PDB file of C-alpha atoms in Angstrom:
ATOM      1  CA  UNK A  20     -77.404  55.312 -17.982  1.00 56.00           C
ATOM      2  CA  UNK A  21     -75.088  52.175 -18.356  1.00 53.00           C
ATOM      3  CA  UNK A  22     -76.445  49.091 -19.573  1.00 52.00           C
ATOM      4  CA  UNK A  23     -77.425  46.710 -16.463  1.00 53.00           C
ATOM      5  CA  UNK A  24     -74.604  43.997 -16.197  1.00 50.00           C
ATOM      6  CA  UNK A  25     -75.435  40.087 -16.550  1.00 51.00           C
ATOM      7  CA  UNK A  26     -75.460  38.747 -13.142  1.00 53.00           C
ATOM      8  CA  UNK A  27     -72.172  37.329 -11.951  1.00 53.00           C
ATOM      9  CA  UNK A  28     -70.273  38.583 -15.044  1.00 52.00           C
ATOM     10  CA  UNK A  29     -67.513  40.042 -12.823  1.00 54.00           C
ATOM     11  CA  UNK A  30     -67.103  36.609 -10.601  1.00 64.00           C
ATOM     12  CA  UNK A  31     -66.530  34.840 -13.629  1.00 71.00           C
ATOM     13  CA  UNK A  32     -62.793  34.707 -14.042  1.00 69.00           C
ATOM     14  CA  UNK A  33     -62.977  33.511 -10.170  1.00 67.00           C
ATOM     15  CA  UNK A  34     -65.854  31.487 -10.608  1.00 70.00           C
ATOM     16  CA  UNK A  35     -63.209  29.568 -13.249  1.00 77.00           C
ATOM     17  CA  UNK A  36     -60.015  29.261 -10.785  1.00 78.00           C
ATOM     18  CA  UNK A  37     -62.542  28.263  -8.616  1.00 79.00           C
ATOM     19  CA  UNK A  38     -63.011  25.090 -10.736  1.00 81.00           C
ATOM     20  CA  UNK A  39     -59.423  24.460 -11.250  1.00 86.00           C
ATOM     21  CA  UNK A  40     -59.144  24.197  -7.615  1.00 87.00           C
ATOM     22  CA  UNK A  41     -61.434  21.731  -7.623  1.00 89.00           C
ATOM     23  CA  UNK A  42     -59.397  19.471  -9.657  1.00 91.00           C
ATOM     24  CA  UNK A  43     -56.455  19.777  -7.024  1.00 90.00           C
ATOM     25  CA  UNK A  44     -58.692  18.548  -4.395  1.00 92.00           C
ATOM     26  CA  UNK A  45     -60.562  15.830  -6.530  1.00 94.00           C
ATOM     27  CA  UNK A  46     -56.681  14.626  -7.544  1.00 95.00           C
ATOM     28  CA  UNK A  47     -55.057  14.981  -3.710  1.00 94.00           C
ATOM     29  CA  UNK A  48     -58.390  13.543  -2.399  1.00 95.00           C
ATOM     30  CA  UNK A  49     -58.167  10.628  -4.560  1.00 97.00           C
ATOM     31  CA  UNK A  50     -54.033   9.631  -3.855  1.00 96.00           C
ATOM     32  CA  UNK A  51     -55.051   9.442  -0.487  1.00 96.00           C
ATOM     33  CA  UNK A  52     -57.754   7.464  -0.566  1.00 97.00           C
ATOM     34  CA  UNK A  53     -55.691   5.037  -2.848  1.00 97.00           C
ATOM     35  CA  UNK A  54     -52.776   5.275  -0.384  1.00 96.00           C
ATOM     36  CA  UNK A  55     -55.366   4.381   2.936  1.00 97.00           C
ATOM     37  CA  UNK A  56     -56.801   1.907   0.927  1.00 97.00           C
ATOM     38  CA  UNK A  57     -53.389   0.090  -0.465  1.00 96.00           C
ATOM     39  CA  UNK A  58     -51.500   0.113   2.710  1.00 94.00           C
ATOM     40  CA  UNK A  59     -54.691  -1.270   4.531  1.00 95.00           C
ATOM     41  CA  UNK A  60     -54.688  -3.979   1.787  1.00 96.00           C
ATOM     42  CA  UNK A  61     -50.725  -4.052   2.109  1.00 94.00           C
ATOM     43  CA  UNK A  62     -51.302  -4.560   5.785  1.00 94.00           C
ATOM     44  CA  UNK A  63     -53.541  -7.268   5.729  1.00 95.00           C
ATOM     45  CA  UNK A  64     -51.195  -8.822   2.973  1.00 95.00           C
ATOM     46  CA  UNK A  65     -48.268  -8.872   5.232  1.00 93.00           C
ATOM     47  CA  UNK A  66     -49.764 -10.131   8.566  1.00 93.00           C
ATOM     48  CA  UNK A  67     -51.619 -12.844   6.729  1.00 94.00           C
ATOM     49  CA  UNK A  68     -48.489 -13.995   4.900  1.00 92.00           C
ATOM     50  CA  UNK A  69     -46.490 -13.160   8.484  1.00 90.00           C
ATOM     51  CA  UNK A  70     -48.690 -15.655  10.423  1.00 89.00           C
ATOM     52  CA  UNK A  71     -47.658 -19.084   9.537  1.00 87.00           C
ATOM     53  CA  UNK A  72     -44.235 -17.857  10.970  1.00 86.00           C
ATOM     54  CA  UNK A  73     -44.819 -15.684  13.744  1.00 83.00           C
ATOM     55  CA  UNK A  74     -42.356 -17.302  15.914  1.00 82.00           C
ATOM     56  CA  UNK A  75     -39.873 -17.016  13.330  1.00 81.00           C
ATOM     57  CA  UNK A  76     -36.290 -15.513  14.086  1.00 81.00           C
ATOM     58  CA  UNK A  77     -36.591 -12.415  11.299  1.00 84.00           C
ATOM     59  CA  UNK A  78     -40.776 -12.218  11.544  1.00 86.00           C
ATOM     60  CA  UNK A  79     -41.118  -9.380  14.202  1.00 85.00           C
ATOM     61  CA  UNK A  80     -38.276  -7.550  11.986  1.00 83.00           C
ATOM     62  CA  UNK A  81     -40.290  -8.005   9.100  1.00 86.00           C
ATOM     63  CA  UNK A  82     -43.207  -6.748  10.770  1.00 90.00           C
ATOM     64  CA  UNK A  83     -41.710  -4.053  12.203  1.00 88.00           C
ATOM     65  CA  UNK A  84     -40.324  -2.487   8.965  1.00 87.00           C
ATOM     66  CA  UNK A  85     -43.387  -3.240   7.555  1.00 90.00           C
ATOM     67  CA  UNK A  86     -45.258  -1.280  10.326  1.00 91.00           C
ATOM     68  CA  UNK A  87     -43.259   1.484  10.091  1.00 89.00           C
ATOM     69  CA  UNK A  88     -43.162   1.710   6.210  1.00 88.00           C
ATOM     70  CA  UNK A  89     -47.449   1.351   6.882  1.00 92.00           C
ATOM     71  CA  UNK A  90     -46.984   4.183   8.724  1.00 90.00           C
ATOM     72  CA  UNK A  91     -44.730   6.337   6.034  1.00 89.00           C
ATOM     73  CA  UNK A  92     -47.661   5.646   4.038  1.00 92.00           C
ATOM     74  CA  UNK A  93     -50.273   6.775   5.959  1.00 92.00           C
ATOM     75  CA  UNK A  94     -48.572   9.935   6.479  1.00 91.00           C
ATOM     76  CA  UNK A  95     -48.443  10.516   2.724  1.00 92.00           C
ATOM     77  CA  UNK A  96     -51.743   9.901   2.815  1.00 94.00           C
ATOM     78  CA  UNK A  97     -52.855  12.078   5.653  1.00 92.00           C
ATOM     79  CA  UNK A  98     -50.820  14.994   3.779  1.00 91.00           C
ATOM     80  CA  UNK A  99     -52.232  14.759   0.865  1.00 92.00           C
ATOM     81  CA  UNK A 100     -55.883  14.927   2.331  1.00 93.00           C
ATOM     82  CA  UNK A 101     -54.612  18.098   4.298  1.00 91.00           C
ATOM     83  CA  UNK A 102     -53.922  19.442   1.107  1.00 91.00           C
ATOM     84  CA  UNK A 103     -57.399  18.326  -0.225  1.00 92.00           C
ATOM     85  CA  UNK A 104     -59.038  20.160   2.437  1.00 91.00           C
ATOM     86  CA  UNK A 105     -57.034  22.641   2.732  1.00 91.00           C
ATOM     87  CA  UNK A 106     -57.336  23.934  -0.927  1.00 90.00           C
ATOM     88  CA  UNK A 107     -61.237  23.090  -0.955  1.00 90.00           C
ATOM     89  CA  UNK A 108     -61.240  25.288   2.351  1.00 88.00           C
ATOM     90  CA  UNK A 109     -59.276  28.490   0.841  1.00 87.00           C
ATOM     91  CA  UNK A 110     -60.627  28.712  -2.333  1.00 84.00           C
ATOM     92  CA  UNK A 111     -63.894  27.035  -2.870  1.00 82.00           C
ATOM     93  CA  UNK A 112     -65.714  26.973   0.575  1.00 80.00           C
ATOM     94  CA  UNK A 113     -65.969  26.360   4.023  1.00 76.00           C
ATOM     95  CA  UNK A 114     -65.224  22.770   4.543  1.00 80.00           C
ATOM     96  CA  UNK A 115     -67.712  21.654   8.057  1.00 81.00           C
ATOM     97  CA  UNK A 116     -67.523  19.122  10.961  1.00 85.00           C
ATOM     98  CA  UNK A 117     -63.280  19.152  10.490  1.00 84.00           C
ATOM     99  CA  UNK A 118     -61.557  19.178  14.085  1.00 86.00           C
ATOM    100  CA  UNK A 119     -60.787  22.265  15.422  1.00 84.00           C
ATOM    101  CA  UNK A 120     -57.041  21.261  14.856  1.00 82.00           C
ATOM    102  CA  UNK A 121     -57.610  20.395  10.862  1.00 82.00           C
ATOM    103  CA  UNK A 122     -59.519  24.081  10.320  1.00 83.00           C
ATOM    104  CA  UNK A 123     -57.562  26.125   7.884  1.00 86.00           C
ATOM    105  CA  UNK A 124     -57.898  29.573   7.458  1.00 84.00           C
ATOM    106  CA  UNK A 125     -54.524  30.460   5.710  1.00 85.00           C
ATOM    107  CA  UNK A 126     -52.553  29.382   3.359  1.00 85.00           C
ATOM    108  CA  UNK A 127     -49.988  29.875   6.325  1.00 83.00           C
ATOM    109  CA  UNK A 128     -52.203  27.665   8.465  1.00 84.00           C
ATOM    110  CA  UNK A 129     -51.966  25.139   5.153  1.00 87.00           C
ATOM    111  CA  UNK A 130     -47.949  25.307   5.182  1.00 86.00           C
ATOM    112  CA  UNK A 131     -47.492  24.559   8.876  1.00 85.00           C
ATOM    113  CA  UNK A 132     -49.994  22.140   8.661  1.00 86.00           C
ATOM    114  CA  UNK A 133     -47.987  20.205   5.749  1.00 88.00           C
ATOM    115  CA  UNK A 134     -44.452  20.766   7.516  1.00 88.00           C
ATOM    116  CA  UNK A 135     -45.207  19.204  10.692  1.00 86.00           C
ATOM    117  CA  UNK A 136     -46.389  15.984   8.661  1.00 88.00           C
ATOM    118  CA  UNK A 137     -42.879  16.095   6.299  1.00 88.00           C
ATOM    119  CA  UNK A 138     -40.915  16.252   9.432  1.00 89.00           C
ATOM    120  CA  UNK A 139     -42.988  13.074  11.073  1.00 89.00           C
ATOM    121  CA  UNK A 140     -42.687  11.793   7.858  1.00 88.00           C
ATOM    122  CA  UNK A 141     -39.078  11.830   7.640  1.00 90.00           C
ATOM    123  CA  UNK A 142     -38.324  10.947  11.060  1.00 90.00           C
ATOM    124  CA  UNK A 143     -40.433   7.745  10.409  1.00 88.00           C
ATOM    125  CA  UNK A 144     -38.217   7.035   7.109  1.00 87.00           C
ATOM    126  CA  UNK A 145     -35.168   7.669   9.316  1.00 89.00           C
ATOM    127  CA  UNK A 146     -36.370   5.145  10.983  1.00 87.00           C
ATOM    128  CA  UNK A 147     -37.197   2.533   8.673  1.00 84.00           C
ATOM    129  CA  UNK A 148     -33.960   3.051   6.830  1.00 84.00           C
ATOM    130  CA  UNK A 149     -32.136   2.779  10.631  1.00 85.00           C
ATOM    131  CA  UNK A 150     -34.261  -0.678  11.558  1.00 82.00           C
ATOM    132  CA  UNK A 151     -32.992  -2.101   7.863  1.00 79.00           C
ATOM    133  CA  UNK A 152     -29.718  -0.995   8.707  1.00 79.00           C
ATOM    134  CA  UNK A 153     -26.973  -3.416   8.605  1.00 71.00           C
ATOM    135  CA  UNK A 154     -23.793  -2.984  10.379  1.00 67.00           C
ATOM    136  CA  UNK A 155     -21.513  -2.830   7.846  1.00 64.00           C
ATOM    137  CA  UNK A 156     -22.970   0.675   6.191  1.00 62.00           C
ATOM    138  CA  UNK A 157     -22.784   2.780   9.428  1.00 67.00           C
ATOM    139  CA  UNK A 158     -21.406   5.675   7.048  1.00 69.00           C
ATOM    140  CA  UNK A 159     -24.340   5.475   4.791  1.00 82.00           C
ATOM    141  CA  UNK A 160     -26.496   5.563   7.686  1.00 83.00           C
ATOM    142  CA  UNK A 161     -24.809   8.324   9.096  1.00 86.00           C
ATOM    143  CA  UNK A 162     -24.677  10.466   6.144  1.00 88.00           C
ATOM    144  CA  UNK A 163     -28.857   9.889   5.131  1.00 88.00           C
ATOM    145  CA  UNK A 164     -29.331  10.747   9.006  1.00 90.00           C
ATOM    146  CA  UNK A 165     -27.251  14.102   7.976  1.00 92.00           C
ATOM    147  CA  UNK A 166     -28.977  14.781   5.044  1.00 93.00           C
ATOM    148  CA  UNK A 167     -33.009  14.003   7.209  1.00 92.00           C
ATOM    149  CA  UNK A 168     -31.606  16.372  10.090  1.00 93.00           C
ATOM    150  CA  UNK A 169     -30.436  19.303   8.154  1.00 95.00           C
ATOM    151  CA  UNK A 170     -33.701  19.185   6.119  1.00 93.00           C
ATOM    152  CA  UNK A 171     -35.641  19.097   9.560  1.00 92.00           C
ATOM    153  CA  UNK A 172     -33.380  22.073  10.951  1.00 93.00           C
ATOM    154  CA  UNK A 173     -34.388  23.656   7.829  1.00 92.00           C
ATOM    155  CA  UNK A 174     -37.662  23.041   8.123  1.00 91.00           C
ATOM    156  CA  UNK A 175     -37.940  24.262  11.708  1.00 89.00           C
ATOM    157  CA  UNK A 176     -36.045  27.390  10.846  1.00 89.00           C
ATOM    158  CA  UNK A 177     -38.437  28.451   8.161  1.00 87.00           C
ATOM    159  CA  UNK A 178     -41.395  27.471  10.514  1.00 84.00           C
ATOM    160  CA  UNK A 179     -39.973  29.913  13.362  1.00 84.00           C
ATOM    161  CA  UNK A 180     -38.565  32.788  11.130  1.00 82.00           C
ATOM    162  CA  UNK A 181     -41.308  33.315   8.850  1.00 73.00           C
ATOM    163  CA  UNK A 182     -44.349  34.078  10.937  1.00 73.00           C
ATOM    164  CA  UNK A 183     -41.566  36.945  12.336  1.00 74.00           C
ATOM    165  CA  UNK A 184     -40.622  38.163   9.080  1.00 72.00           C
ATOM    166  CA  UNK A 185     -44.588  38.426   7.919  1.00 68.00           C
ATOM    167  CA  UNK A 186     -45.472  40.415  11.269  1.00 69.00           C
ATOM    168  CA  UNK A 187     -42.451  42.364  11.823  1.00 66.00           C
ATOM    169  CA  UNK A 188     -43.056  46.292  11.004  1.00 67.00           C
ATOM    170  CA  UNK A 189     -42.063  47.026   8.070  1.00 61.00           C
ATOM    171  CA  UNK A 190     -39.817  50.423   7.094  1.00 62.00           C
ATOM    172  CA  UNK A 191     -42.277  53.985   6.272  1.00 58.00           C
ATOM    173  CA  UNK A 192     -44.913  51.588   7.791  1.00 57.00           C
ATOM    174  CA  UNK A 193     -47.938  54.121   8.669  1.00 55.00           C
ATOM    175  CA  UNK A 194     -48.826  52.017  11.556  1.00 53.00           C
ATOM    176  CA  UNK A 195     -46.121  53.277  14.051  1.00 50.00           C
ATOM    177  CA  UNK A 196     -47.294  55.265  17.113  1.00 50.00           C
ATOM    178  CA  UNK A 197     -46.101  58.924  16.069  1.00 49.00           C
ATOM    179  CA  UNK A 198     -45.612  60.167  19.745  1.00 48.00           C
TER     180      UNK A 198
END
């Protein structure tokens, strides 16, 4: 007869990952809760110091880039608490009361979750680089909205090939109707 086992003693090893994990989450969680609470600060900082010259010539530019550049931010932000959740989700537990559209089940589900926030994201910095823009770099601009489009392309290629390529039968697969 074979000595009884202590309990858990083979959950261990995962039981430590586990923890590790937990770091990630602590780490993303906390970024974006500095980055929400910085560019709310930011924000306030700029429309107070924006309102003694509202009327002003350059003050809706200002504010504008300074929107947008808020909003570069908050997308940061946002990723980084997808990643928060989304790591607490796969490896440590169930995370409840998330929108149906936040609920991650995959690490796949994590990925496409994260890609459709770095193309946002750098469609918004397209932007903001295009509203600073000043006429006499129209190759610059040209060549950074190159370099944002191919990455996006890219991006939008590995989103639409790979779920294909993970489902697609694969050769001596067992699961093929023999007749």
């Amino acid at each position: 007869m074979a000595p009884p086992r202590p309990p858990n003693s083979g959950n261990t090893f995962f039981g430590l990952t586990r923890l590790i994990v937990e770091f990630g989450v602590l780490s993303s969680f906390l970024f974006s809760l500095v980055l929400f609470v910085g560019g709310t600060l930011r924000t306030v900082a700029v429309i107070w110091e924006a309102l003694p010259d509202l009327a002003g010539e350059d003050t809706g530019k200002t504010l504008l880039i300074a929107a947008v550049e808020q909003t570069d931010t908050l997308l940061i932000a946002t990723a980084l608490l997808i990643i928060s959740l989304g790591l607490q989700s796969l490896f440590v537990g169930r995370v409840v009361n998330v929108p149906a559209w936040l609920s991650i089940r995959s690490f796949d589900d994590l990925k496409q979750k994260l890609l459709g926030i770095v193309v946002v994201a750098l469609a918004v910095k397209f932007f903001s680089v295009a509203v600073k823009w000043e006429s006499g770099s129209s190759l610059n601009l040209l060549t950074f909205g190159l370099g944002v489009a191919a990455v996006m392309l890219a991006i939008g290629l590995y989103s639409f090939i790979l779920p294909r390529l993970e489902h697609a039968p694969q050769e001596g697969d067992s699961d093929a109707d023999p007749t």
